[in-house]
XYZ file of C-alpha atoms in Angstrom:
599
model
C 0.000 0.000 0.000
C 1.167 3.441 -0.917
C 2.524 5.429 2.551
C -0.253 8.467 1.533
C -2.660 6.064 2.237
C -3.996 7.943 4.938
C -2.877 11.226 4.141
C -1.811 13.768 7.065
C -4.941 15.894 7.055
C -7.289 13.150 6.462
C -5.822 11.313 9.359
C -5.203 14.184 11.876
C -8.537 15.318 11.174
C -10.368 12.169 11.487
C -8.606 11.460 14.838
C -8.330 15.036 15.709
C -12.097 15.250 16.390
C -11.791 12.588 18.822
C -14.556 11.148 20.658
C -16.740 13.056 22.979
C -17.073 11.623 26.092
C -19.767 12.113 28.608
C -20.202 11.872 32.673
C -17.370 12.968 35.463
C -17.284 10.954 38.445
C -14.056 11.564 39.712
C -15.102 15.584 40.916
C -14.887 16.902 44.590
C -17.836 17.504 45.457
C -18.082 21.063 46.639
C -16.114 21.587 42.921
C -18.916 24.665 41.322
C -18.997 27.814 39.515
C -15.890 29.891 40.349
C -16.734 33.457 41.616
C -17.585 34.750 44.661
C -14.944 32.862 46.548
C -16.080 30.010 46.165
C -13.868 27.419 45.084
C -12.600 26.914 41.253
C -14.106 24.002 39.185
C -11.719 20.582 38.925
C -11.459 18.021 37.005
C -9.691 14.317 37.574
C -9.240 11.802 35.372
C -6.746 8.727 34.888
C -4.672 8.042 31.594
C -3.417 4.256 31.214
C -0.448 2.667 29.167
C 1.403 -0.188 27.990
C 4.498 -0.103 26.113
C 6.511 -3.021 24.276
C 3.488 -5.423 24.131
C 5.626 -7.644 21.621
C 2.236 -9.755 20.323
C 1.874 -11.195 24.102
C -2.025 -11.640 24.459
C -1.756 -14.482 26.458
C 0.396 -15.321 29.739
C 2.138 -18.378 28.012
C 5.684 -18.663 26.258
C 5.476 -19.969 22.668
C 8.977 -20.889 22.857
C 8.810 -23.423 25.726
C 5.208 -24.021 25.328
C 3.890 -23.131 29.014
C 2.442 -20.559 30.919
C 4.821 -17.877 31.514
C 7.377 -17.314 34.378
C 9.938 -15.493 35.830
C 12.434 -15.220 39.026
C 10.815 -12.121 39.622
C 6.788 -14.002 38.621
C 5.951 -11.367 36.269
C 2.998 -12.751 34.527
C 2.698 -11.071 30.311
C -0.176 -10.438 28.411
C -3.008 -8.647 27.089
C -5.459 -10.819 28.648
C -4.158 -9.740 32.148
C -4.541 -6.040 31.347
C -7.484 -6.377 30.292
C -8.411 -7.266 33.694
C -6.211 -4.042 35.307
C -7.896 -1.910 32.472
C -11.338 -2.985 33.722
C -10.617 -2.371 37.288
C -9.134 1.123 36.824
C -12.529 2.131 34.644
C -14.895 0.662 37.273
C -13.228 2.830 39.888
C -12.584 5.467 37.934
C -15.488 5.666 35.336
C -15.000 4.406 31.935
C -15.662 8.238 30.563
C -12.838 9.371 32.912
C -10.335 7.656 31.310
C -7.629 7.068 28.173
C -5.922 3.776 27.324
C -2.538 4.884 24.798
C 0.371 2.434 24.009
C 4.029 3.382 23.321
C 4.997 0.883 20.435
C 6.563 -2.756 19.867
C 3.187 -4.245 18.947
C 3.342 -6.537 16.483
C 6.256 -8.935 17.072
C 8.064 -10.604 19.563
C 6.208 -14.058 20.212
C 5.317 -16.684 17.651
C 1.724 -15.653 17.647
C 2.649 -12.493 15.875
C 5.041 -14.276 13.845
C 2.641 -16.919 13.003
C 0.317 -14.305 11.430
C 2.729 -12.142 9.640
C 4.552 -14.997 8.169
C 2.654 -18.435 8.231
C -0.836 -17.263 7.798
C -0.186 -13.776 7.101
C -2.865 -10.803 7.453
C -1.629 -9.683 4.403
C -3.274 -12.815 2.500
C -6.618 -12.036 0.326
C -9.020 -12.917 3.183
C -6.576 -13.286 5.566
C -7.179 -13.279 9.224
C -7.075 -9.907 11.683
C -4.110 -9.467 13.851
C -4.641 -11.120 17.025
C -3.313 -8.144 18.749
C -5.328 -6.177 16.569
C -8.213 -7.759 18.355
C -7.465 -7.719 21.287
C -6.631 -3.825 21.700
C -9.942 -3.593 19.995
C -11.718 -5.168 22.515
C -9.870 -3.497 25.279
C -10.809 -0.341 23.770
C -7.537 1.195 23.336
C -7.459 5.281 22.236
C -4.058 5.727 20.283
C -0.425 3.968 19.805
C 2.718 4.922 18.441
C 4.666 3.312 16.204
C 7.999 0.695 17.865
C 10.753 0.169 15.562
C 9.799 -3.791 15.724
C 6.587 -2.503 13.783
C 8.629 -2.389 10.964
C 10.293 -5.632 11.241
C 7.881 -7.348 8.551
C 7.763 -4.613 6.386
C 5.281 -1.790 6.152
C 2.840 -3.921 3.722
C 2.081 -5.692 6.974
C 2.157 -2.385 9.637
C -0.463 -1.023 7.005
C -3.015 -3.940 7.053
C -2.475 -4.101 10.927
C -3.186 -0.205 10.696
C -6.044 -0.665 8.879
C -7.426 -3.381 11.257
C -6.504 -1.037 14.381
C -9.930 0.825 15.568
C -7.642 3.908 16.672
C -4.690 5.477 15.093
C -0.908 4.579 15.211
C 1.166 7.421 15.712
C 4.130 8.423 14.664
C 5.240 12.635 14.190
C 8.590 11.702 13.017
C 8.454 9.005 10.525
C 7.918 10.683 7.432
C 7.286 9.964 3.924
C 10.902 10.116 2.162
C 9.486 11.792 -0.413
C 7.049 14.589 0.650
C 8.645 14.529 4.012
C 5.082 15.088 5.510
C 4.046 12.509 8.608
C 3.220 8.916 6.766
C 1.146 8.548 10.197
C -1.341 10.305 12.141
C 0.959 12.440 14.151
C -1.334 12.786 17.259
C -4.612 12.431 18.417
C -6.577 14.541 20.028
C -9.785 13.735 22.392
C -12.575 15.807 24.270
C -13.275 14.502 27.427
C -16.704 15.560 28.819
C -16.635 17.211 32.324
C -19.809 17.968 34.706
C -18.854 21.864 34.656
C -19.991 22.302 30.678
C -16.201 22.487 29.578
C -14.682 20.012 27.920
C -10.901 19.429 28.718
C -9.113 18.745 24.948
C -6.407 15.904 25.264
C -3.875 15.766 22.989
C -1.699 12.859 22.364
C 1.586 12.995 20.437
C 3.192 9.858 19.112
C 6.812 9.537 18.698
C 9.243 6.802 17.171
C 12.949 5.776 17.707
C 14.963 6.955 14.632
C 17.037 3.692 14.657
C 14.392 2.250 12.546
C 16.579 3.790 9.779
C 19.111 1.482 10.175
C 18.018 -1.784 12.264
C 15.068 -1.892 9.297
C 16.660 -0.059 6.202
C 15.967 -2.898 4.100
C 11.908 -2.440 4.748
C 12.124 1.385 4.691
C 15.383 3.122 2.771
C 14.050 5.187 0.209
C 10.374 4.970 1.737
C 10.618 6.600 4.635
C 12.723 9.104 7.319
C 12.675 9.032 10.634
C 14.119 12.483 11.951
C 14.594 13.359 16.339
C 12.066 13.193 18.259
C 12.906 16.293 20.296
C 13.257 18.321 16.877
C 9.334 16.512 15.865
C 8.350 17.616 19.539
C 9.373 20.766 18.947
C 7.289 21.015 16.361
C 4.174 19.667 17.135
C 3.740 19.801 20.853
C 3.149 24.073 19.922
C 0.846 23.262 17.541
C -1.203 21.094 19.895
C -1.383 23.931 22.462
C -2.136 26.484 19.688
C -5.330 24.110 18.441
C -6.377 24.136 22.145
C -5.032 21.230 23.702
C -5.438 21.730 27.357
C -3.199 18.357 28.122
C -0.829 17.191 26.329
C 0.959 13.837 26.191
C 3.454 12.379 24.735
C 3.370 8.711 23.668
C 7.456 7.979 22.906
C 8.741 4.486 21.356
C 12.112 5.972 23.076
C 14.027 4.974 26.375
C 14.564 7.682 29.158
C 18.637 7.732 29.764
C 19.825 9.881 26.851
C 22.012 7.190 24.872
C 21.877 5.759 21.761
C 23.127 1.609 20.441
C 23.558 2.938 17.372
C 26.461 5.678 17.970
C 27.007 8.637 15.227
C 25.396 7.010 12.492
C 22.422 8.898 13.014
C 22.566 12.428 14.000
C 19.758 11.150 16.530
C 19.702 10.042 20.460
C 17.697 6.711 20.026
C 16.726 7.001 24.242
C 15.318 10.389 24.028
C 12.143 10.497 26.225
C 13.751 12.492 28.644
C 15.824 14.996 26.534
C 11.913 15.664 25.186
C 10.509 16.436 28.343
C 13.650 18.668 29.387
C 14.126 20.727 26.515
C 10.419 21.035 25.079
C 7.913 23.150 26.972
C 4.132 22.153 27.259
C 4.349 18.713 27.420
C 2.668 17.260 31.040
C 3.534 13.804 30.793
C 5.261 11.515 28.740
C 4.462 7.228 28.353
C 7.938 5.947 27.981
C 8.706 2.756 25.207
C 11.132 1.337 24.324
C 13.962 0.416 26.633
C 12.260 -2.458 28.710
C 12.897 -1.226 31.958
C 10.273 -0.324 35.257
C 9.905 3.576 35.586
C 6.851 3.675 37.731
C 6.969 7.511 38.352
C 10.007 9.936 37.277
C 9.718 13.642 36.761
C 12.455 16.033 34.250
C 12.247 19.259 35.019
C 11.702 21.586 31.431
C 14.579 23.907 30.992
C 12.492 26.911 29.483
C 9.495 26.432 31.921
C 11.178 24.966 35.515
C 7.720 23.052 35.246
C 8.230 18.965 35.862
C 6.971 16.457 33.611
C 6.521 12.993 34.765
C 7.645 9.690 32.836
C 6.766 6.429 33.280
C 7.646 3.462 31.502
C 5.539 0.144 32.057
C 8.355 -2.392 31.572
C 7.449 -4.888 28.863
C 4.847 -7.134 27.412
C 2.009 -6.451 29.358
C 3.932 -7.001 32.919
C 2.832 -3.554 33.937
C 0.076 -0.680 33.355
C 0.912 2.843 33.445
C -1.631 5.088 35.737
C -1.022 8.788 34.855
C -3.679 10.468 37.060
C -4.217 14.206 36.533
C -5.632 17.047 38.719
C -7.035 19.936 36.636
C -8.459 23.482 37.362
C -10.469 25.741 35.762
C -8.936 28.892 35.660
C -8.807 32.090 32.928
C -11.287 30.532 30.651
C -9.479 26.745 30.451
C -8.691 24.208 31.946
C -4.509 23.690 33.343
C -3.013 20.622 34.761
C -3.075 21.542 38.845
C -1.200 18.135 39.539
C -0.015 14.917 37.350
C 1.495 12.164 39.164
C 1.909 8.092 37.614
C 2.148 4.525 38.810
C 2.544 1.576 37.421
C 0.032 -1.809 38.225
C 1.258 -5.300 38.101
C -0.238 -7.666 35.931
C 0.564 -10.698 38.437
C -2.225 -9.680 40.494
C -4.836 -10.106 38.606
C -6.573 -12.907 36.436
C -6.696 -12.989 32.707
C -9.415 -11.516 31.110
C -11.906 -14.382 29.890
C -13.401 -11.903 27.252
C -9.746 -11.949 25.749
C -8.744 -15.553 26.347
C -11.940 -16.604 24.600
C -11.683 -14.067 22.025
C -8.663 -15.578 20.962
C -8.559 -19.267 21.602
C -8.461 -20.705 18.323
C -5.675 -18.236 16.991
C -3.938 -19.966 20.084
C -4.356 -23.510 19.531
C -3.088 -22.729 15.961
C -0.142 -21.589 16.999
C 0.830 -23.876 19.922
C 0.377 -26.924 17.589
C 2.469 -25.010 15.086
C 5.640 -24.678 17.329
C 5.015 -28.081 18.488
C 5.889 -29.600 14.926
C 8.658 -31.514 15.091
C 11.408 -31.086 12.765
C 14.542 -33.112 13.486
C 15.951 -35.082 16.145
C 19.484 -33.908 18.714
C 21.826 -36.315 19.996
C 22.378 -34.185 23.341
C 20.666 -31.841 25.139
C 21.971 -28.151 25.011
C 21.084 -25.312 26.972
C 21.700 -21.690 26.959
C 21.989 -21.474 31.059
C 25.851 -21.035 31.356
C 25.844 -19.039 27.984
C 26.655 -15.691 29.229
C 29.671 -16.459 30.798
C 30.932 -19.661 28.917
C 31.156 -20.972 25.268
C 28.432 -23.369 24.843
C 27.277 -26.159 22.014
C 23.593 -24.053 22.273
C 25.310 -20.909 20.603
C 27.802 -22.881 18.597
C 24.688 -24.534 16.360
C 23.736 -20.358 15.597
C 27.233 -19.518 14.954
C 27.606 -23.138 12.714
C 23.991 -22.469 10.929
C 25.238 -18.824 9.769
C 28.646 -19.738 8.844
C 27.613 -22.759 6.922
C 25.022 -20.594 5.091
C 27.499 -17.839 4.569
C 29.799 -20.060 2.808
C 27.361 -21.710 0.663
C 25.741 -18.214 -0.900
C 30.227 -17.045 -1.495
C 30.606 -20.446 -2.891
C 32.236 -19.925 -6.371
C 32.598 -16.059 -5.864
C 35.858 -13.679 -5.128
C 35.620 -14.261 -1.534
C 34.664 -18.008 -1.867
C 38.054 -18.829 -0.428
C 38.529 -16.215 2.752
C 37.483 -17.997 6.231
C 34.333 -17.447 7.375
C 33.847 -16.822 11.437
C 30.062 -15.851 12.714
C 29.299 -14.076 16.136
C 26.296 -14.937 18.073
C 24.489 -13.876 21.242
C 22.739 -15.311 23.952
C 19.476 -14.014 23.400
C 17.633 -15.703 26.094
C 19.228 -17.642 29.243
C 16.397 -20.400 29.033
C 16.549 -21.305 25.773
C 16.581 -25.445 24.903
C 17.135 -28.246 22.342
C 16.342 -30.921 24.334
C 17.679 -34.097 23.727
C 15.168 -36.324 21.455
C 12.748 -34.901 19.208
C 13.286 -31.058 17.703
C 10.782 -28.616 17.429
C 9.641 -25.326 15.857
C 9.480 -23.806 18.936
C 13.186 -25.476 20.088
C 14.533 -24.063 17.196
C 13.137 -20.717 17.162
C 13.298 -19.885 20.712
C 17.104 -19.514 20.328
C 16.298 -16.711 17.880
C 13.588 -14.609 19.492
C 13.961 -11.859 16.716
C 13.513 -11.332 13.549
C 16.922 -10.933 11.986
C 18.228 -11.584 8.892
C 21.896 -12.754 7.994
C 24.337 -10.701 6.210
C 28.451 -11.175 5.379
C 30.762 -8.611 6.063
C 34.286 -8.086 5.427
C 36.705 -7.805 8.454
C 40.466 -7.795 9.002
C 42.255 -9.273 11.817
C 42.385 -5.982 13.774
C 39.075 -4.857 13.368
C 37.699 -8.245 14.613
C 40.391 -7.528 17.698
C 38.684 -4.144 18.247
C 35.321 -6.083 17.901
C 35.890 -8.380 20.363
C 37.207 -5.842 23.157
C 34.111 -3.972 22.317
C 32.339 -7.150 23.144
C 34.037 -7.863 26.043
C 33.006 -4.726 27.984
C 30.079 -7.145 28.944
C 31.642 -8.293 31.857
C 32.258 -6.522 35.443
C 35.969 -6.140 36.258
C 36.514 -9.033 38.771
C 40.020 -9.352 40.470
C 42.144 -12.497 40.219
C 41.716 -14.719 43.441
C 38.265 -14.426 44.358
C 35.221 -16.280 44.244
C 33.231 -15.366 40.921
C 29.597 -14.472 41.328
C 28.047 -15.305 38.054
C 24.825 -13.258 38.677
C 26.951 -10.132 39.323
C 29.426 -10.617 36.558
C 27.562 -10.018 33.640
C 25.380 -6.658 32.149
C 28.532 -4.387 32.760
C 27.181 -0.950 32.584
C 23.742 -2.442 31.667
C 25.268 -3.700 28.624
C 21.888 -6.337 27.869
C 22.925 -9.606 26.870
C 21.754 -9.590 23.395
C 24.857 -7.116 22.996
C 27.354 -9.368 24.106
C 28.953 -11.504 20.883
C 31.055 -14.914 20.742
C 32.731 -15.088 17.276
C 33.226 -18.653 16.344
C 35.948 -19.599 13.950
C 38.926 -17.673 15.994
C 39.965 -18.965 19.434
C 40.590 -16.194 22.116
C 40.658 -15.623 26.327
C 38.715 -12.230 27.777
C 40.511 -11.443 30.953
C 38.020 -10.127 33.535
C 40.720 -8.647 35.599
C 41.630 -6.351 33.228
C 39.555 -3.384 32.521
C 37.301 -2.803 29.356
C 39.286 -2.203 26.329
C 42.110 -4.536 27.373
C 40.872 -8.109 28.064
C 41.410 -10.158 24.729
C 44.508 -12.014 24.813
C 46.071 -14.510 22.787
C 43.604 -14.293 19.481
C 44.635 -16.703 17.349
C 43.032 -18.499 13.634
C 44.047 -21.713 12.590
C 46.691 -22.260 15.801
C 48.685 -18.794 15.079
C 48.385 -15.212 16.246
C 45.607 -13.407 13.984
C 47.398 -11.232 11.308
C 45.911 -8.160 11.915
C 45.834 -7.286 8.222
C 44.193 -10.684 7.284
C 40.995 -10.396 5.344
C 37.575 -12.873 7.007
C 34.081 -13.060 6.113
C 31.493 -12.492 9.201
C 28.344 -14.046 9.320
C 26.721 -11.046 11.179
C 22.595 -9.830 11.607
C 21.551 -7.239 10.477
C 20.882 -5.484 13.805
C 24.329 -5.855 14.150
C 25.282 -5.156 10.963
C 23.336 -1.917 10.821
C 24.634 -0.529 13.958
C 22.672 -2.008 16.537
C 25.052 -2.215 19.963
C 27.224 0.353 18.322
C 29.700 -2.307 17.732
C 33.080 -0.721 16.140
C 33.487 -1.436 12.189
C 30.736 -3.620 10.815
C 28.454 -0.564 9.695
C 31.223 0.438 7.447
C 32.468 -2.507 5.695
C 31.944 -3.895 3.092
C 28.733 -5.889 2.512
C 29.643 -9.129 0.238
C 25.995 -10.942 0.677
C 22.651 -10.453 2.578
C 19.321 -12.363 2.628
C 15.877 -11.252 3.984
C 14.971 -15.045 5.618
C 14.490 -14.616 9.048
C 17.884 -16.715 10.780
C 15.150 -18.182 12.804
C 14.221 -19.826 9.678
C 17.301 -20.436 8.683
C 18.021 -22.174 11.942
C 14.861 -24.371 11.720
C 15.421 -25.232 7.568
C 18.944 -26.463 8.890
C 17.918 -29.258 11.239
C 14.985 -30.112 9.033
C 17.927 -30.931 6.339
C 19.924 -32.099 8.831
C 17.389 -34.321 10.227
C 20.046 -35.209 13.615
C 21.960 -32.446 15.248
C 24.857 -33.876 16.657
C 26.962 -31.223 18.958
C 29.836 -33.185 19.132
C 30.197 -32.745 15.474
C 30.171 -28.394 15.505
C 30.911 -27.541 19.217
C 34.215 -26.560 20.550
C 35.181 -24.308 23.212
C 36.744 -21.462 21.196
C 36.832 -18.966 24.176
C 37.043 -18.480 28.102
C 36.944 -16.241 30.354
C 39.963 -15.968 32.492
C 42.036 -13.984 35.489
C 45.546 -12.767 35.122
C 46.080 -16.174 32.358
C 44.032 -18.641 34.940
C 40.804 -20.051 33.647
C 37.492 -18.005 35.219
C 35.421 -21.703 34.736
């Protein structure tokens, strides 16, 4: 579908009228006419949020096939805030309230790869998006855009946009070639008070400008994606100037100020809070993005000394964001008196049986798909010791991308240079159990949807690489006992950012501080020649910037696919039929103190 679609002013002005709502519970009661001292007119009501939903309706894991769990017991789902979202309207009146998300909708679990990919809502008469239906049903107001949105290319955001009943937003991702929003850029709703007045709500939606690069291949040439504090600049104004008497802003974009994705982009990819400092008018901002708890934070606005609040409702329906605001009627409007936020844990509550049995049978289709067996494994393999040691689990990624690396050079100029791939442990619980292999084995060693490129590297850069790597780990003096649950996430580095590189053989010593840990790199039994040319079987996240990893943006690109390495993953043990580890694992590096093994 073309990206003027919905053109800007159609859009804007269809969700720009908003919905008039009627009612006020939530009023003190001796709240009346101002004037003749008595008191001014107020107004509460309560604005709720979820952020980085990642297609998680139900509390179950697709990739070990169980109801969900954590140390911590966080429970995930839509179906659970459903249930929050249905207590906080009962107490607070359904008329007195917004429901917003903050992006990452559409991927993340194999239900929303199952109907992007395997029975796609892009089909002639294909289904609607299960998340689709269940916002829907849960009566959601507005959502910005997540980068992952993009992940399956904007053929499929536009038929899950067109199945949404309220608008995805996004200020600043613009068509490429009129530069004008190729979203709504905000919506804007009239809440109906019991003093005549209606208070005007404006929501602005904001995306992270790494979509450039972690999804070029779905949007170079299509699409722009400039700062969101420049598009807040821009817009918040406007809102205020069309009447908004609240405005909030709904930001696909972490709190701390840093970006994974260094100078590449001229943009801060964690910008929430450099919005709410340097942009006046804003009262509250739903935070996306990062996957961290931020049940209540507050920036003070350089211009204004006023104090926005953030909150950010960690991740896949764990939490819901309560922003509850106080208003006053004063000089012919209303103002925000007070604004503070919480967040609500969905382990609390039940699921929502108006959810569950709304989407059953999109369920069941799914759990018997990832239950399909597709090969056999001689051992069992697990990615528990991952993080801190080189295990056969990561070695079948790093084995899958170099073997498919090699077979798309076969025959070409760099046919004959060695091949190494890096990998990361994406998830600490991840399985192939010994026995029968299944779709859901296989994929949950791959929770996202990246694709496998080849890059070319010399032996220094992949030195510099590594280091980079290595700043993963927490200093740790020679001598002492190693705590393995402190040792990791240096300078909350997340695992996913952490690579091995298979194909070279190398120690990282923890002792020593970030920078200076890899010793004794070797290929082939020898000390790497640091003008050597190799191939690197790399993702594209990776590949594109993602981590901010030194040298792979720049070089040169010899070969890239658009499969999924999921997919990849799961075609190589169904031609495989047996995976063996003895026959591809070997401990290729260690962590170690002043030259002594760590483990």
């Amino acid at each position: 579908m073309p990206l003027n679609r919905r053109t800007f002013l159609g859009t804007s002005a269809a969700v720009g009228a908003g919905a008039a709502i009627a009612g006020g519970t939530a009023v003190p009661a001796e709240a009346h006419e101002h004037g003749h001292g008595r008191p001014p007119k107020r107004y509460s009501f309560t604005v709720m949020g979820t952020t980085d939903l990642h297609g998680n309706v139900f509390n179950w894991d697709y990739f070990t096939d169980k109801e969900f769990d954590d140390k911590a017991h966080n429970d995930v789902g839509l179906a659970k805030i459903s249930t929050l979202v249905d207590q906080v309207r009962a107490e607070k009146g359904r008329r007195n309230t917004l429901m917003i998300d903050a992006g990452d909708t559409i991927q993340g679990t194999q239900l929303s790869y199952y109907y992007a990919k395997v029975d796609p809502i892009t089909a002639k008469h294909g289904p609607v998006h299960p998340m689709a239906q269940a916002m829907n049903a849960i009566g959601y107001d507005a959502a910005a855009l997540g980068n992952h949105e993009f992940n399956y290319g904007i053929p499929v955001l536009r038929k899950f946009e067109e199945q949404c009943d309220f608008p995805l937003l996004g200020a600043n991702a613009l068509d490429a070639k009129t530069l004008r929003p190729a979203f709504a850029p905000y919506f804007i709703k009239r809440v109906r008070t019991p003093h005549g007045p209606d208070v005007k709500v404006a929501v602005l939606g904001l995306t992270n400008p790494g979509i450039a690069i972690w999804d070029k291949a779905n949007v170079s040439g299509k699409m722009v994606f400039p700062g969101l504090e420049e598009q807040a600049a821009k817009w918040v104004p406007k809102l205020r100037s069309m009447g908004a008497d609240v405005v909030i802003v709904s930001a696909h974009s972490g709190s701390s100020g840093t970006s994974s994705y260094g100078d590449q982009l001229p943009y801060i990819e964690n910008a929430a809070g450099l919005v709410a400092e340097q942009v006046p008018g804003i009262d509250a901002i739903l935070v996306g993005h990062a996957h961290t708890e931020i049940p209540e934070y507050f920036v003070e606005n350089k211009a204004t000394g006023k104090k926005v609040v953030l909150s950010e409702p960690l991740k896949w329906g764990q939490r819901l964001t309560l922003f509850d605001f106080d208003l006053v009627w004063a000089k012919g409007r209303w103002s925000v008196e007070k604004v503070g936020a919480q967040v609500l844990n969905s382990n609390a509550v039940a699921e929502d049986p108006k959810i569950t049995k709304l989407l059953v049978d999109e369920h069941r289709k799914v759990v018997a798909y990832v239950n399909q067996v597709i090969g056999t494994s001689t051992a069992a393999m697990t990615t528990a010791e991952a993080a801190w040691k080189d295990e056969p689990i990561i070695d079948l990624i790093n084995v899958v991308q170099a073997e498919t690396v090699k077979a798309a050079l076969a025959g070409g100029e760099y046919a004959a240079l060695p091949v190494l791939s890096q990998a990361s442990c994406f998830s600490r619980t991840a399985q192939i159990p010994s026995g029968n292999v299944t779709i859901k084995d296989a994929a949950g060693l791959y929770p996202f949807e990246n694709t496998l490129e080849a890059r070319l590297l010399t032996g220094a850069q992949l030195k510099d690489y590594l280091e980079f790597s290595a700043r993963y780990y927490v200093q740790t003096p020679a001598g002492g006992v190693v705590d393995t649950s402190k040792l990791t996430n240096a300078d909350n580095t997340p695992d996913y950012n952490y690579d091995a590189v298979s194909g070279l053989t190398y120690e990282i010593d923890i002792a020593k501080a970030a920078g200076a840990r890899i010793v004794g790199l070797s290929f082939g039994g020898k000390a790497i020649d640091p003008a050597a040319q190799f191939v690197l079987a790399v993702n594209n996240y990776r590949a594109s910037g993602g981590g901010n990893f030194p040298h792979v943006p720049g070089a040169k690109q010899l070969w890239a696919n658009s499969e999924e390495i999921r997919n990849t993953i799961i075609s190589w043990v169904k031609a495989k039929g047996s995976v063996d580890p003895s026959a591809f694992a070997s401990v290729d590096w260690k962590l170690t103190r002043d030259g002594v093994p760590v483990f």
